[in-house]
Structure formats: C-alpha cells, structure tokens
Tab-separated table of C-alpha atoms in Angstrom:
chain	number	residue	atom	x	y	z
E	1	MET	CA	104.524	111.432	95.785
E	2	SER	CA	104.800	114.846	97.376
E	3	LYS	CA	101.884	116.541	99.070
E	4	GLN	CA	101.452	120.128	100.143
E	5	ASP	CA	100.294	121.198	103.576
E	6	VAL	CA	97.989	124.157	104.235
E	7	LEU	CA	100.937	126.565	104.167
E	8	GLY	CA	102.062	125.296	100.760
E	9	ASN	CA	105.099	123.444	102.119
E	10	GLN	CA	106.093	120.162	100.490
E	11	ALA	CA	105.535	116.952	102.430
E	12	TRP	CA	107.201	113.640	101.646
E	13	THR	CA	106.886	110.096	102.959
E	14	LEU	CA	109.627	108.521	105.064
E	15	THR	CA	109.632	104.718	105.207
E	16	VAL	CA	111.735	102.972	107.866
E	17	GLN	CA	112.811	99.447	106.916
E	18	PRO	CA	112.897	96.583	107.693
E	19	GLN	CA	109.860	97.412	109.875
E	20	GLY	CA	107.878	99.076	107.074
E	21	TRP	CA	106.816	102.047	109.225
E	22	THR	CA	105.942	105.282	107.427
E	23	CYS	CA	105.467	108.900	108.376
E	24	GLU	CA	105.056	112.231	106.663
E	25	VAL	CA	108.049	114.574	106.499
E	26	ALA	CA	107.455	118.313	106.115
E	27	ASP	CA	110.127	120.391	104.349
E	28	GLU	CA	111.310	122.136	107.497
E	29	LEU	CA	111.867	118.953	109.560
E	30	SER	CA	114.842	116.625	109.593
E	31	LEU	CA	114.123	112.968	108.902
E	32	LEU	CA	114.878	112.226	112.563
E	33	GLU	CA	112.467	114.910	113.832
E	34	ALA	CA	109.674	113.656	111.569
E	35	ALA	CA	110.179	110.052	112.693
E	36	LEU	CA	110.215	111.011	116.385
E	37	LEU	CA	106.990	113.011	115.990
E	38	GLU	CA	105.334	109.827	114.695
E	39	GLY	CA	106.680	107.675	117.536
E	40	ILE	CA	109.431	106.050	115.466
E	41	ARG	CA	112.616	106.175	117.527
E	42	ILE	CA	115.753	106.144	115.404
E	43	PRO	CA	118.847	105.877	117.627
E	44	ASN	CA	120.195	109.408	118.167
E	45	SER	CA	122.265	111.540	120.489
E	46	CYS	CA	123.755	114.884	119.394
E	47	ARG	CA	121.204	115.874	116.715
E	48	ASN	CA	123.785	118.099	115.030
E	49	GLY	CA	125.517	115.714	112.606
E	50	SER	CA	128.661	114.926	114.561
E	51	CYS	CA	128.176	111.875	116.835
E	52	ARG	CA	127.012	109.441	114.086
E	53	THR	CA	124.619	107.625	116.447
E	54	CYS	CA	121.780	107.972	113.915
E	55	MET	CA	123.870	106.930	110.894
E	56	CYS	CA	121.866	104.651	108.621
E	57	LYS	CA	121.652	103.568	105.004
E	58	LYS	CA	119.421	105.423	102.551
E	59	LEU	CA	117.820	102.792	100.329
E	60	SER	CA	116.084	105.285	98.044
E	61	GLY	CA	115.115	108.924	97.726
E	62	GLU	CA	116.810	112.293	97.656
E	63	ILE	CA	117.926	114.331	100.661
E	64	LYS	CA	119.685	117.593	101.418
E	65	TYR	CA	121.665	118.423	104.524
E	66	GLN	CA	120.975	121.268	106.955
E	67	ILE	CA	124.731	121.673	107.466
E	68	ASP	CA	127.598	121.934	104.948
E	69	TRP	CA	129.477	118.754	105.804
E	70	PRO	CA	127.859	116.228	108.142
E	71	GLY	CA	130.097	113.785	110.039
E	72	LEU	CA	130.431	111.310	107.171
E	73	SER	CA	133.382	110.503	104.952
E	74	LEU	CA	133.057	110.934	101.203
E	75	GLU	CA	133.180	107.144	100.851
E	76	GLU	CA	130.333	106.696	103.349
E	77	LYS	CA	128.217	109.244	101.478
E	78	GLN	CA	128.922	107.462	98.183
E	79	GLU	CA	127.866	104.144	99.775
E	80	GLY	CA	124.485	105.652	100.744
E	81	TRP	CA	125.051	106.315	104.457
E	82	ILE	CA	123.281	109.386	105.848
E	83	LEU	CA	122.736	111.189	109.144
E	84	PRO	CA	118.950	111.648	109.468
E	85	CYS	CA	119.366	114.168	112.317
E	86	VAL	CA	120.560	116.788	109.800
E	87	ALA	CA	119.000	115.426	106.586
E	88	GLN	CA	115.825	116.780	105.003
E	89	ALA	CA	113.735	114.991	102.393
E	90	CYS	CA	113.674	116.220	98.798
E	91	SER	CA	111.542	113.245	97.729
E	92	ASP	CA	110.022	110.197	99.353
E	93	VAL	CA	112.825	108.496	101.328
E	94	VAL	CA	113.378	104.896	102.439
E	95	LEU	CA	115.909	104.246	105.229
E	96	ASP	CA	117.311	100.974	106.567
E	97	VAL	CA	117.238	101.329	110.381
E	98	PRO	CA	117.119	97.853	111.995
E	99	ALA	CA	117.505	99.399	115.489
E	100	ALA	CA	114.435	101.681	115.158
E	101	VAL	CA	111.626	101.088	117.658
E	102	LYS	CA	108.029	102.317	118.011
E	103	VAL	CA	107.316	104.284	121.173
C-alpha cells in the first residue's frame, strides 16, 4: 500500500527475498538506492544500468526505468529480470536477491 511523505511524494515498500527484509522506497529513489539507505546491500557496480551486476528477478510489483533501455534483453525483461540500480517503484515491489546482505 502506498504512503505519502511530508512533501506529498509516493512511498512504496521494497521486500528483498529470500531474506524477507523490507524498506520504504520514495518515488525519486531507485530500488538500489532505497535498499542501500536501509543497510540492505544488493550487489552493484556501475549504477547506470549497463554492467548487470545488480540484475535480479522481480517477483511482484510494478516498476519504471530511469533510462530508456536498461542493459537487459527483451527476453530477460519478459522473464521478470530487472536492474534495480535504474528501476523505480510504481507499487510495492518484491525482489529475489539471494546475494543481498545486511550491513
């Protein structure tokens, strides 16, 4: 369920599986940025959608990309793979990131 912050921006919940960790995602943040702010380290490198280090499976939810065509093939996108470094939440999102760690 979406919330609104004091500025009226939407906020969504990101859940990282299989660990079950959650954090809030403000409209202006990428999924990766929101996770890092909460101490959830999703593997990452370039943070611009090209290296694919952060590539993970979206189990549920809706996203939009900050760039026109992130470094994924059409087939990968259709299979549910996303790049959280350039993805923003449009709803509550659940990602499968077995390599994520808490810092």
